[in-house]
Amino acid sequence: MKHQRRVWTTLFVVFALVLAACGSDSTESTDAGTATTGAGSAEEVTLRVLAHQNPTFVAYMEDFNSRFQAANPGVTVAMTVVGQGDMASAINTRTSANDVDVIDFCAGSCSAFSNGILDYMGDNYGEKPVWQQLIEAGLLMDLTDEPFVANFDEIAIRDAGTFNDRVYALPMGRVTYSGMFVNNDLLAEVGVAIPATWSDLVSACEAIKDSGNECMTVGGGDTWPIFVGASGLLGSIFPDQAALAEGLWAGDIKWNEGKGLEAVEKFQVFSTEMLESGVTGLGHDEATARYAGGDVAFMPTGMWQAPNLESFEPTFDWTYVPFPGSDTVADNEYLWGKYDMSWMVAADTPHPDVAMAYLAALADTTEYQTYLDAVGFLPTQPTASLNSKLGDAVADLVPAYRVGLEQYWVSPSGAGQWADGRQAAAWFAPFNEWTDSTELANQIQADLDAGLSG
Amino acid sequence: MAIMQKNYLFGSAGKWRRLTPLMLLIPGVFLYLLIALGPSLATSVYSFTDASGLRGAAVNWIGLDNYREFLFEGLASRDNIDATLRTLRFSVLVTFIQFTLGLILALLLNQKLKGRTFFRTLFFIPVILGVVIQGLMWKLFLQPRGGPMATIFDWFGTQSEFLGGLPGQAFNWVIVVQIWANVGVTMVIFLAGMQTISEDLYEAARIDGADGWQLFKSITWPQLTPAINTNFLLNIIGSLQAWQLFLVLIGYKPGTQVLGYLVYAEGFGQGESPAFRQGFAAAASIVLFLLVLVIGFAANRYVSWREDRYMA
Amino acid sequence: MSIPLKNPVAALDKAPSFSTRSRNVKIASYVVLSIFSIFYIWPLFMLVNTALRPLTEYLRDPAGLATNPSLANFADAWELANFPQYMLNSAIYTVTATAIFVATSLFVAFPIARGYFKGSGAILTLYVVALFLPPALIPQFQLILNLGLFNTRPGFIMLFLINPIGMIILVNYMKSIPRELDESAAVDGSSYTRFVFSVIFPLIRPAVATVTVLHAIGIWNELILPTIYLTNQDLYPITRGLIVFEGVYGSNWPGIAAAVLMLMLPILVLFMFLQRYIIGGLTAGAVKG
């Protein structure tokens, strides 16, 4: 009996080891990669692409990859999909292992070359952004002289793909997050026009609530939709957010005085009076589902929710307008946002020609339009246009697109957790402990000053 | 051989036989040194550098700068220290409650009850499901509008925003979920330990007229010493290091972070621009390690003391 | 005086006769257990409920009941997440790593538990310290990379050949095995290996079963390490397949619920099988007295 058991155990272990050994024989480790003589050569080339998870984008890429493979016999595209949260680690390990050729740079908040270290920050920053570290480690290929770079909008390339005057990434799209979805039918029913100023918005909200409906909803359960929803509000008060970042660092702008305080006070009105109660239980997508039900007038969130909204087949007519945070109409006419994903090439790729051909194919103006139609970003190529209901709604405003504070802000080293005043809307009760806007504003400034003086 | 103790009795047949245990032990220990201890030591070395973890990036020795930044710089240190205190509070509550509940469940389920297999499996299921699903289940359960817990609260006339509300509240709910998710392991370890207790001991004591509580105090508890020690140690250390439930249930909310979460956020990027600061992350994790070391060692000493007392 | 038991497992089931007070204890036990299990059954029910709904319905009312329960999510998960192939991979990794781990750690735990050589206490401390250790993702990655095992099955399996928690459970459990067994086996002329395999191993089945289950769960459910270490799709474990349900700002929770309910079944079966060993040791009355 005991002897039998021993025999089984031994057999078991041996079996397991054999399985493991067999497994390793049938797989390859890193692709040895023969030197390529260019796309369409007779050599077998596997091009390794690292992409982030986004269902519509991944579907588009799978289609693109099969077309690219058909047009380039001998090339196999091996695409790995990784969640945004794991992307930074994946880029790190795969460039270290030299196991990647083309990289879709969409890590963390997915905002291309944002949050760079600027002169006014001196040495007082905690961390350099990932993309800068990748460049300084020599892991990214310089794309400056490639012909396909010219397909893109100069400003996009300059702001989102350039470091020290060299181009390292192709920014593929922009998104705006500062506007709000508007339920036209509900407004008509209540007898209110689309608000163009802050005061209009405040009174509209009151009228809507009096009529038994709700004014606004966001995905409060996830926290970030609260302050992203307030980004248009911030933009109306500070129409130059690069200057805002610099001013905060210099101490010229403070959160507890003047316009800064105005922003914090309005944040409080926004999150405690305009948002419906119960948003703490709504995730980002769930808020959109709720909004599609038709009982809520506004949903301040990013344009990326438009396809989602449509999928719930709302029975009302909707549009997307800037969030009016100021009583001066002209201040309310910007779209604030960020750049989204971008393509990069690993500097040590064994197939630079194929990688460049791949990028050239992606950057081709016709292909780019196909891409845009699939993913729904705002274009970064001047020849492309956003063909969607939302695209039509914001078409006039696109020239007034500006990059938001989120893309410039770097916290000084030693700053406390309340230093980033941009997030203040999420810090009022019931979401967090603050109930007085002046007290919170003072805390924000104190936390920021702690870092600035360090 | 001098290295073997006198209580090793199998070595009479020659030198090699005497060394057998040592030789058979080496593969396991070697694997452990290679895969776990080695990299962790490397992490400690990293903590004194500004390493980013990227191939080809310059690495400079910066001594204690990372530690200084983590512990003393500006108000970030206030937040880190708050996180440390929060971590301690979390650990004490979770350990104490999870340990007690696990013991109670094991005692209940060690009896001959119909359906005990069902109960044991039920309480162990969260462990099988993993952190992400545990989080999903409780986010559903704690829906502030119309969720089951909200309904229960309603019966008692109160209301709560649960996980989306005030940091203190949200934090307490994470404690609840952490205990709920892991009590199954504590229970199973106790159950396994109870199998070493001979029925004869209980028989004899019952004949002498001992009642339930006396049986527990004089037989069960002392006989369970190894399992008690295991659970005590694992609970404390596990709860000091826990952070994944926080990420899944609350996400980033100022006033709720624990040290494990901070370490993860620094090293793998949370916030606007995920950065690689392996050196800094290593320093933060060494701080957590030292905290755990101090407490863990105290726990270990206590555990050894109990062992000597009860297992002689 | 001991009564050698012919069938120890049955003996555990044969409870001594109880008085009414003991019956009340049983009733009280049921009551307590039932109350406690409400908080396990209800969330589990909500999970299953979620898996039976389409995404749009779920988003409209996350905590609501499924109006048209359907198995569509399960079918989708099976296909989209590439279940058959990835499950096989998961099985290979889990079985191999757990088998090697258990086999090697038995021979580490036992000498430590018995204190057979000087320094065994130090080794135990080393393992306890391992519990406190900070995560070492990048250095570990560099190790595997330098060994040439990146993106290979053996490299991935190597990561799971250790488990300090398992070691501590084993060591502590072994300490409760009486030393008299060692003496009688040595007197009988048994060799060390045979002793460990045929005498000790059966006696510590509860601990081995516990450690096996916990270790297997750790490997089976691991999310991050496959992302880092396995870039070849043929090598993906099932947790990698779940990524198809992630969105950018939110995930397809009904899909994930269905996928996880399916992928947990093998572990559930394993646990139910091993439960018998966790609760059925052979020590009852065998040696005492």
mmCIF file of N, CA, C and O in Angstrom, chain A residues 88-89 92 95-96 108-109 115 126-130 133-134 137 139 277-278 280-281 348 409 413-418 420 422-423 427 430-433 443 446-447 450, chain B residues 52-57 69 73-76 78-79 82 86 139 143-145 161 164-167 250 252-255 257 266 268 270-278:
data_model
loop_
_atom_site.group_PDB
_atom_site.id
_atom_site.type_symbol
_atom_site.label_atom_id
_atom_site.label_comp_id
_atom_site.label_asym_id
_atom_site.label_seq_id
_atom_site.Cartn_x
_atom_site.Cartn_y
_atom_site.Cartn_z
ATOM 1 N N ALA A 88 3.432 49.635 -18.678
ATOM 2 C CA ALA A 88 4.749 50.173 -18.333
ATOM 3 C C ALA A 88 5.713 49.037 -17.988
ATOM 4 O O ALA A 88 6.848 49.008 -18.476
ATOM 5 N N SER A 89 5.258 48.108 -17.171
ATOM 6 C CA SER A 89 6.122 46.973 -16.837
ATOM 7 C C SER A 89 6.465 46.174 -18.075
ATOM 8 O O SER A 89 7.600 45.735 -18.254
ATOM 9 N N ASN A 92 9.095 47.859 -20.147
ATOM 10 C CA ASN A 92 10.366 47.714 -19.452
ATOM 11 C C ASN A 92 10.979 46.344 -19.714
ATOM 12 O O ASN A 92 12.108 46.243 -20.214
ATOM 13 N N THR A 95 11.693 45.520 -23.624
ATOM 14 C CA THR A 95 12.849 46.179 -24.227
ATOM 15 C C THR A 95 14.128 45.631 -23.601
ATOM 16 O O THR A 95 15.140 45.481 -24.289
ATOM 17 N N SER A 96 14.070 45.309 -22.313
ATOM 18 C CA SER A 96 15.264 44.727 -21.700
ATOM 19 C C SER A 96 15.614 43.398 -22.334
ATOM 20 O O SER A 96 16.787 43.080 -22.511
ATOM 21 N N GLY A 108 -0.426 53.484 -18.323
ATOM 22 C CA GLY A 108 -1.006 54.314 -17.286
ATOM 23 C C GLY A 108 -2.137 55.157 -17.822
ATOM 24 O O GLY A 108 -3.152 54.650 -18.271
ATOM 25 N N SER A 109 -1.963 56.480 -17.822
ATOM 26 C CA SER A 109 -3.042 57.336 -18.292
ATOM 27 C C SER A 109 -2.997 57.538 -19.800
ATOM 28 O O SER A 109 -3.782 58.271 -20.359
ATOM 29 N N ASN A 115 3.597 65.329 -19.367
ATOM 30 C CA ASN A 115 4.217 65.494 -18.052
ATOM 31 C C ASN A 115 5.736 65.467 -18.105
ATOM 32 O O ASN A 115 6.403 64.856 -17.277
ATOM 33 N N GLY A 126 9.918 64.549 -8.608
ATOM 34 C CA GLY A 126 10.168 63.215 -8.066
ATOM 35 C C GLY A 126 10.641 62.268 -9.142
ATOM 36 O O GLY A 126 11.606 61.534 -8.968
ATOM 37 N N GLU A 127 9.960 62.274 -10.254
ATOM 38 C CA GLU A 127 10.248 61.246 -11.234
ATOM 39 C C GLU A 127 10.181 61.775 -12.652
ATOM 40 O O GLU A 127 9.359 62.609 -12.982
ATOM 41 N N LYS A 128 11.056 61.282 -13.489
ATOM 42 C CA LYS A 128 10.959 61.594 -14.911
ATOM 43 C C LYS A 128 9.895 60.682 -15.514
ATOM 44 O O LYS A 128 9.763 59.540 -15.110
ATOM 45 N N PRO A 129 9.193 61.182 -16.517
ATOM 46 C CA PRO A 129 8.186 60.320 -17.123
ATOM 47 C C PRO A 129 8.825 59.130 -17.837
ATOM 48 O O PRO A 129 9.980 59.175 -18.246
ATOM 49 N N VAL A 130 8.029 58.084 -17.962
ATOM 50 C CA VAL A 130 8.510 56.842 -18.563
ATOM 51 C C VAL A 130 9.151 57.050 -19.920
ATOM 52 O O VAL A 130 10.235 56.558 -20.206
ATOM 53 N N GLN A 133 12.577 58.412 -19.754
ATOM 54 C CA GLN A 133 13.558 57.435 -19.317
ATOM 55 C C GLN A 133 13.890 56.445 -20.424
ATOM 56 O O GLN A 133 15.044 56.041 -20.578
ATOM 57 N N LEU A 134 12.878 56.078 -21.195
ATOM 58 C CA LEU A 134 13.138 55.159 -22.304
ATOM 59 C C LEU A 134 14.086 55.792 -23.318
ATOM 60 O O LEU A 134 15.019 55.154 -23.796
ATOM 61 N N ALA A 137 17.618 56.115 -21.992
ATOM 62 C CA ALA A 137 18.317 54.826 -21.921
ATOM 63 C C ALA A 137 18.668 54.319 -23.304
ATOM 64 O O ALA A 137 19.237 53.238 -23.449
ATOM 65 N N LEU A 139 16.595 53.382 -25.677
ATOM 66 C CA LEU A 139 15.792 52.231 -26.079
ATOM 67 C C LEU A 139 14.821 52.529 -27.204
ATOM 68 O O LEU A 139 14.167 51.632 -27.711
ATOM 69 N N SER A 277 -27.272 62.431 -6.282
ATOM 70 C CA SER A 277 -26.839 61.570 -5.189
ATOM 71 C C SER A 277 -26.844 60.148 -5.729
ATOM 72 O O SER A 277 -27.637 59.799 -6.573
ATOM 73 N N GLY A 278 -25.970 59.321 -5.227
ATOM 74 C CA GLY A 278 -25.912 57.951 -5.703
ATOM 75 C C GLY A 278 -24.839 57.711 -6.735
ATOM 76 O O GLY A 278 -24.651 56.581 -7.180
ATOM 77 N N THR A 280 -21.842 57.629 -6.159
ATOM 78 C CA THR A 280 -20.783 56.818 -5.570
ATOM 79 C C THR A 280 -20.931 55.355 -5.934
ATOM 80 O O THR A 280 -20.005 54.586 -5.855
ATOM 81 N N GLY A 281 -22.143 54.965 -6.307
ATOM 82 C CA GLY A 281 -22.335 53.566 -6.639
ATOM 83 C C GLY A 281 -22.184 53.286 -8.115
ATOM 84 O O GLY A 281 -22.306 52.151 -8.566
ATOM 85 N N ASP A 348 16.715 48.739 -30.560
ATOM 86 C CA ASP A 348 17.556 47.563 -30.845
ATOM 87 C C ASP A 348 16.827 46.507 -31.653
ATOM 88 O O ASP A 348 17.234 45.348 -31.667
ATOM 89 N N TRP A 409 1.088 68.695 -15.517
ATOM 90 C CA TRP A 409 1.375 68.772 -14.088
ATOM 91 C C TRP A 409 2.369 67.725 -13.622
ATOM 92 O O TRP A 409 2.189 66.544 -13.835
ATOM 93 N N SER A 413 8.651 67.335 -5.600
ATOM 94 C CA SER A 413 9.029 66.279 -4.680
ATOM 95 C C SER A 413 8.709 66.686 -3.245
ATOM 96 O O SER A 413 9.063 67.766 -2.812
ATOM 97 N N GLY A 414 8.037 65.832 -2.505
ATOM 98 C CA GLY A 414 7.716 66.162 -1.128
ATOM 99 C C GLY A 414 6.338 66.764 -0.954
ATOM 100 O O GLY A 414 5.911 67.046 0.160
ATOM 101 N N ALA A 415 5.632 66.961 -2.061
ATOM 102 C CA ALA A 415 4.290 67.518 -1.936
ATOM 103 C C ALA A 415 3.387 66.497 -1.267
ATOM 104 O O ALA A 415 3.565 65.295 -1.417
ATOM 105 N N GLY A 416 2.414 66.974 -0.546
ATOM 106 C CA GLY A 416 1.491 66.081 0.133
ATOM 107 C C GLY A 416 0.448 65.524 -0.820
ATOM 108 O O GLY A 416 0.383 65.899 -1.995
ATOM 109 N N GLN A 417 -0.389 64.650 -0.302
ATOM 110 C CA GLN A 417 -1.354 63.989 -1.186
ATOM 111 C C GLN A 417 -2.455 64.914 -1.670
ATOM 112 O O GLN A 417 -3.138 64.605 -2.644
ATOM 113 N N TRP A 418 -2.646 66.068 -1.031
ATOM 114 C CA TRP A 418 -3.707 66.976 -1.457
ATOM 115 C C TRP A 418 -3.199 68.056 -2.390
ATOM 116 O O TRP A 418 -3.880 69.012 -2.680
ATOM 117 N N ASP A 420 -2.516 68.247 -5.615
ATOM 118 C CA ASP A 420 -2.994 68.416 -6.985
ATOM 119 C C ASP A 420 -4.425 68.926 -6.983
ATOM 120 O O ASP A 420 -5.379 68.158 -7.073
ATOM 121 N N ARG A 422 -6.325 70.064 -8.983
ATOM 122 C CA ARG A 422 -7.171 69.674 -10.107
ATOM 123 C C ARG A 422 -8.154 68.586 -9.703
ATOM 124 O O ARG A 422 -9.218 68.439 -10.295
ATOM 125 N N GLN A 423 -7.799 67.794 -8.709
ATOM 126 C CA GLN A 423 -8.646 66.673 -8.309
ATOM 127 C C GLN A 423 -9.624 67.040 -7.206
ATOM 128 O O GLN A 423 -10.342 66.181 -6.707
ATOM 129 N N TRP A 427 -12.826 65.471 -3.680
ATOM 130 C CA TRP A 427 -12.452 65.450 -2.269
ATOM 131 C C TRP A 427 -13.513 65.983 -1.337
ATOM 132 O O TRP A 427 -13.324 66.024 -0.129
ATOM 133 N N PRO A 430 -19.821 63.620 -0.415
ATOM 134 C CA PRO A 430 -19.607 62.347 0.278
ATOM 135 C C PRO A 430 -18.424 61.530 -0.208
ATOM 136 O O PRO A 430 -18.213 60.430 0.266
ATOM 137 N N PHE A 431 -17.602 62.069 -1.140
ATOM 138 C CA PHE A 431 -16.538 61.247 -1.712
ATOM 139 C C PHE A 431 -15.317 61.185 -0.811
ATOM 140 O O PHE A 431 -14.560 60.224 -0.845
ATOM 141 N N ASN A 432 -15.101 62.243 -0.078
ATOM 142 C CA ASN A 432 -13.967 62.262 0.840
ATOM 143 C C ASN A 432 -14.342 63.208 1.975
ATOM 144 O O ASN A 432 -15.485 63.664 2.069
ATOM 145 N N GLU A 433 -13.378 63.565 2.820
ATOM 146 C CA GLU A 433 -13.780 64.166 4.077
ATOM 147 C C GLU A 433 -14.044 65.664 4.086
ATOM 148 O O GLU A 433 -14.506 66.206 5.078
ATOM 149 N N GLN A 443 -5.605 73.644 2.475
ATOM 150 C CA GLN A 443 -4.853 72.397 2.597
ATOM 151 C C GLN A 443 -4.125 72.079 1.305
ATOM 152 O O GLN A 443 -2.967 71.663 1.315
ATOM 153 N N ALA A 446 -1.173 74.279 1.063
ATOM 154 C CA ALA A 446 -0.146 73.897 2.035
ATOM 155 C C ALA A 446 0.599 72.659 1.551
ATOM 156 O O ALA A 446 1.826 72.579 1.631
ATOM 157 N N ASP A 447 -0.147 71.671 1.045
ATOM 158 C CA ASP A 447 0.494 70.451 0.552
ATOM 159 C C ASP A 447 1.388 70.758 -0.636
ATOM 160 O O ASP A 447 2.441 70.142 -0.813
ATOM 161 N N ALA A 450 4.582 72.608 0.531
ATOM 162 C CA ALA A 450 5.552 71.715 1.173
ATOM 163 C C ALA A 450 6.502 71.149 0.142
ATOM 164 O O ALA A 450 7.688 70.960 0.400
ATOM 165 N N SER B 52 16.286 52.876 -12.517
ATOM 166 C CA SER B 52 14.934 52.916 -13.048
ATOM 167 C C SER B 52 14.475 51.512 -13.409
ATOM 168 O O SER B 52 13.311 51.263 -13.580
ATOM 169 N N GLY B 53 15.397 50.592 -13.545
ATOM 170 C CA GLY B 53 15.031 49.239 -13.925
ATOM 171 C C GLY B 53 15.101 49.006 -15.411
ATOM 172 O O GLY B 53 14.891 47.902 -15.888
ATOM 173 N N LEU B 54 15.406 50.047 -16.167
ATOM 174 C CA LEU B 54 15.478 49.891 -17.618
ATOM 175 C C LEU B 54 16.870 49.472 -18.042
ATOM 176 O O LEU B 54 17.854 49.930 -17.490
ATOM 177 N N ARG B 55 16.895 48.644 -19.086
ATOM 178 C CA ARG B 55 18.197 48.266 -19.622
ATOM 179 C C ARG B 55 18.830 49.495 -20.262
ATOM 180 O O ARG B 55 18.200 50.229 -20.995
ATOM 181 N N GLY B 56 20.078 49.689 -19.975
ATOM 182 C CA GLY B 56 20.776 50.790 -20.641
ATOM 183 C C GLY B 56 20.660 52.112 -19.913
ATOM 184 O O GLY B 56 21.309 53.084 -20.280
ATOM 185 N N ALA B 57 19.831 52.167 -18.876
ATOM 186 C CA ALA B 57 19.731 53.428 -18.140
ATOM 187 C C ALA B 57 20.867 53.512 -17.144
ATOM 188 O O ALA B 57 21.283 52.513 -16.570
ATOM 189 N N GLU B 69 13.806 60.664 1.136
ATOM 190 C CA GLU B 69 12.656 61.200 0.428
ATOM 191 C C GLU B 69 11.371 60.536 0.901
ATOM 192 O O GLU B 69 10.366 61.189 1.128
ATOM 193 N N GLU B 73 10.661 63.718 3.438
ATOM 194 C CA GLU B 73 10.551 64.885 2.589
ATOM 195 C C GLU B 73 9.175 65.502 2.621
ATOM 196 O O GLU B 73 8.180 64.860 2.314
ATOM 197 N N GLY B 74 9.138 66.742 2.945
ATOM 198 C CA GLY B 74 7.926 67.551 2.875
ATOM 199 C C GLY B 74 6.745 66.843 3.503
ATOM 200 O O GLY B 74 6.856 66.138 4.499
ATOM 201 N N LEU B 75 5.607 67.042 2.905
ATOM 202 C CA LEU B 75 4.402 66.439 3.450
ATOM 203 C C LEU B 75 4.193 65.033 2.910
ATOM 204 O O LEU B 75 3.307 64.339 3.366
ATOM 205 N N ALA B 76 5.014 64.649 1.944
ATOM 206 C CA ALA B 76 4.891 63.272 1.478
ATOM 207 C C ALA B 76 5.168 62.335 2.639
ATOM 208 O O ALA B 76 4.561 61.280 2.754
ATOM 209 N N ARG B 78 4.415 62.839 5.717
ATOM 210 C CA ARG B 78 3.203 62.757 6.537
ATOM 211 C C ARG B 78 2.282 61.689 5.957
ATOM 212 O O ARG B 78 1.736 60.863 6.675
ATOM 213 N N ASP B 79 2.127 61.702 4.641
ATOM 214 C CA ASP B 79 1.250 60.731 4.002
ATOM 215 C C ASP B 79 1.785 59.323 4.162
ATOM 216 O O ASP B 79 1.027 58.380 4.378
ATOM 217 N N ASP B 82 1.214 58.297 7.718
ATOM 218 C CA ASP B 82 -0.205 57.969 7.881
ATOM 219 C C ASP B 82 -0.492 56.593 7.306
ATOM 220 O O ASP B 82 -1.233 55.802 7.891
ATOM 221 N N ARG B 86 -1.993 53.405 9.259
ATOM 222 C CA ARG B 86 -3.175 52.737 8.738
ATOM 223 C C ARG B 86 -2.903 51.253 8.532
ATOM 224 O O ARG B 86 -3.746 50.397 8.818
ATOM 225 N N LYS B 139 -18.178 44.706 -4.579
ATOM 226 C CA LYS B 139 -18.662 45.968 -5.143
ATOM 227 C C LYS B 139 -20.145 45.836 -5.457
ATOM 228 O O LYS B 139 -20.914 46.779 -5.294
ATOM 229 N N GLN B 143 -23.344 47.895 -3.305
ATOM 230 C CA GLN B 143 -23.938 48.961 -4.098
ATOM 231 C C GLN B 143 -24.761 49.867 -3.183
ATOM 232 O O GLN B 143 -25.691 49.393 -2.525
ATOM 233 N N PRO B 144 -24.456 51.149 -3.154
ATOM 234 C CA PRO B 144 -25.161 52.013 -2.196
ATOM 235 C C PRO B 144 -26.654 52.158 -2.487
ATOM 236 O O PRO B 144 -27.431 52.409 -1.588
ATOM 237 N N ARG B 145 -27.026 52.013 -3.759
ATOM 238 C CA ARG B 145 -28.440 52.160 -4.056
ATOM 239 C C ARG B 145 -28.972 50.815 -4.527
ATOM 240 O O ARG B 145 -28.718 50.399 -5.629
ATOM 241 N N GLU B 161 -22.550 55.193 2.041
ATOM 242 C CA GLU B 161 -22.028 55.187 0.680
ATOM 243 C C GLU B 161 -21.033 54.063 0.480
ATOM 244 O O GLU B 161 -20.530 53.874 -0.611
ATOM 245 N N GLY B 164 -17.588 53.992 -1.856
ATOM 246 C CA GLY B 164 -17.384 55.244 -2.574
ATOM 247 C C GLY B 164 -17.420 56.452 -1.669
ATOM 248 O O GLY B 164 -17.299 57.578 -2.125
ATOM 249 N N GLY B 165 -17.598 56.224 -0.396
ATOM 250 C CA GLY B 165 -17.800 57.329 0.532
ATOM 251 C C GLY B 165 -16.535 57.756 1.248
ATOM 252 O O GLY B 165 -15.440 57.681 0.717
ATOM 253 N N LEU B 166 -16.730 58.191 2.485
ATOM 254 C CA LEU B 166 -15.609 58.736 3.250
ATOM 255 C C LEU B 166 -14.505 57.686 3.406
ATOM 256 O O LEU B 166 -14.781 56.501 3.524
ATOM 257 N N PRO B 167 -13.270 58.167 3.407
ATOM 258 C CA PRO B 167 -12.140 57.242 3.460
ATOM 259 C C PRO B 167 -12.211 56.276 4.643
ATOM 260 O O PRO B 167 -11.941 55.088 4.484
ATOM 261 N N ILE B 250 -11.284 50.180 -3.880
ATOM 262 C CA ILE B 250 -11.359 51.628 -3.712
ATOM 263 C C ILE B 250 -10.596 52.369 -4.805
ATOM 264 O O ILE B 250 -10.992 53.438 -5.219
ATOM 265 N N TYR B 252 -7.607 54.691 -6.151
ATOM 266 C CA TYR B 252 -6.810 55.741 -5.550
ATOM 267 C C TYR B 252 -7.718 56.718 -4.829
ATOM 268 O O TYR B 252 -8.453 57.474 -5.445
ATOM 269 N N LYS B 253 -7.691 56.724 -3.520
ATOM 270 C CA LYS B 253 -8.485 57.680 -2.750
ATOM 271 C C LYS B 253 -7.621 58.144 -1.591
ATOM 272 O O LYS B 253 -7.241 57.354 -0.738
ATOM 273 N N PRO B 254 -7.297 59.431 -1.545
ATOM 274 C CA PRO B 254 -6.437 59.911 -0.473
ATOM 275 C C PRO B 254 -7.073 59.604 0.884
ATOM 276 O O PRO B 254 -8.266 59.787 1.072
ATOM 277 N N GLY B 255 -6.274 59.115 1.781
ATOM 278 C CA GLY B 255 -6.788 58.788 3.092
ATOM 279 C C GLY B 255 -7.064 57.304 3.266
ATOM 280 O O GLY B 255 -7.488 56.879 4.332
ATOM 281 N N GLN B 257 -4.747 54.838 1.653
ATOM 282 C CA GLN B 257 -3.631 53.986 1.249
ATOM 283 C C GLN B 257 -2.968 53.279 2.405
ATOM 284 O O GLN B 257 -2.827 53.831 3.483
ATOM 285 N N GLU B 266 4.426 53.343 -6.404
ATOM 286 C CA GLU B 266 5.694 53.978 -6.735
ATOM 287 C C GLU B 266 6.449 53.183 -7.776
ATOM 288 O O GLU B 266 7.051 53.724 -8.689
ATOM 289 N N PHE B 268 5.349 50.721 -9.899
ATOM 290 C CA PHE B 268 4.758 50.355 -11.163
ATOM 291 C C PHE B 268 3.830 51.394 -11.714
ATOM 292 O O PHE B 268 3.106 51.162 -12.649
ATOM 293 N N GLN B 270 1.432 54.759 -10.681
ATOM 294 C CA GLN B 270 0.037 55.148 -10.469
ATOM 295 C C GLN B 270 0.060 56.649 -10.589
ATOM 296 O O GLN B 270 0.989 57.293 -10.194
ATOM 297 N N GLY B 271 -0.920 57.227 -11.107
ATOM 298 C CA GLY B 271 -0.854 58.680 -11.237
ATOM 299 C C GLY B 271 -0.715 59.070 -12.684
ATOM 300 O O GLY B 271 -0.790 58.242 -13.578
ATOM 301 N N GLU B 272 -0.499 60.308 -12.929
ATOM 302 C CA GLU B 272 -0.585 60.829 -14.294
ATOM 303 C C GLU B 272 0.420 60.181 -15.220
ATOM 304 O O GLU B 272 0.121 59.857 -16.344
ATOM 305 N N SER B 273 1.614 60.036 -14.734
ATOM 306 C CA SER B 273 2.625 59.548 -15.658
ATOM 307 C C SER B 273 3.395 58.412 -15.015
ATOM 308 O O SER B 273 4.225 58.641 -14.154
ATOM 309 N N PRO B 274 3.091 57.193 -15.383
ATOM 310 C CA PRO B 274 3.758 56.080 -14.715
ATOM 311 C C PRO B 274 5.246 56.142 -14.987
ATOM 312 O O PRO B 274 5.695 56.272 -16.102
ATOM 313 N N ALA B 275 5.999 56.104 -13.952
ATOM 314 C CA ALA B 275 7.440 56.243 -14.118
ATOM 315 C C ALA B 275 8.137 55.024 -13.552
ATOM 316 O O ALA B 275 7.580 54.282 -12.763
ATOM 317 N N PHE B 276 9.314 54.821 -13.968
ATOM 318 C CA PHE B 276 10.103 53.738 -13.426
ATOM 319 C C PHE B 276 11.024 54.303 -12.370
ATOM 320 O O PHE B 276 11.949 55.029 -12.681
ATOM 321 N N ARG B 277 10.767 53.987 -11.169
ATOM 322 C CA ARG B 277 11.694 54.412 -10.120
ATOM 323 C C ARG B 277 11.970 53.207 -9.243
ATOM 324 O O ARG B 277 11.561 53.147 -8.099
ATOM 325 N N GLN B 278 12.649 52.239 -9.835
ATOM 326 C CA GLN B 278 12.892 51.010 -9.097
ATOM 327 C C GLN B 278 13.657 51.272 -7.826
ATOM 328 O O GLN B 278 13.409 50.632 -6.811
#
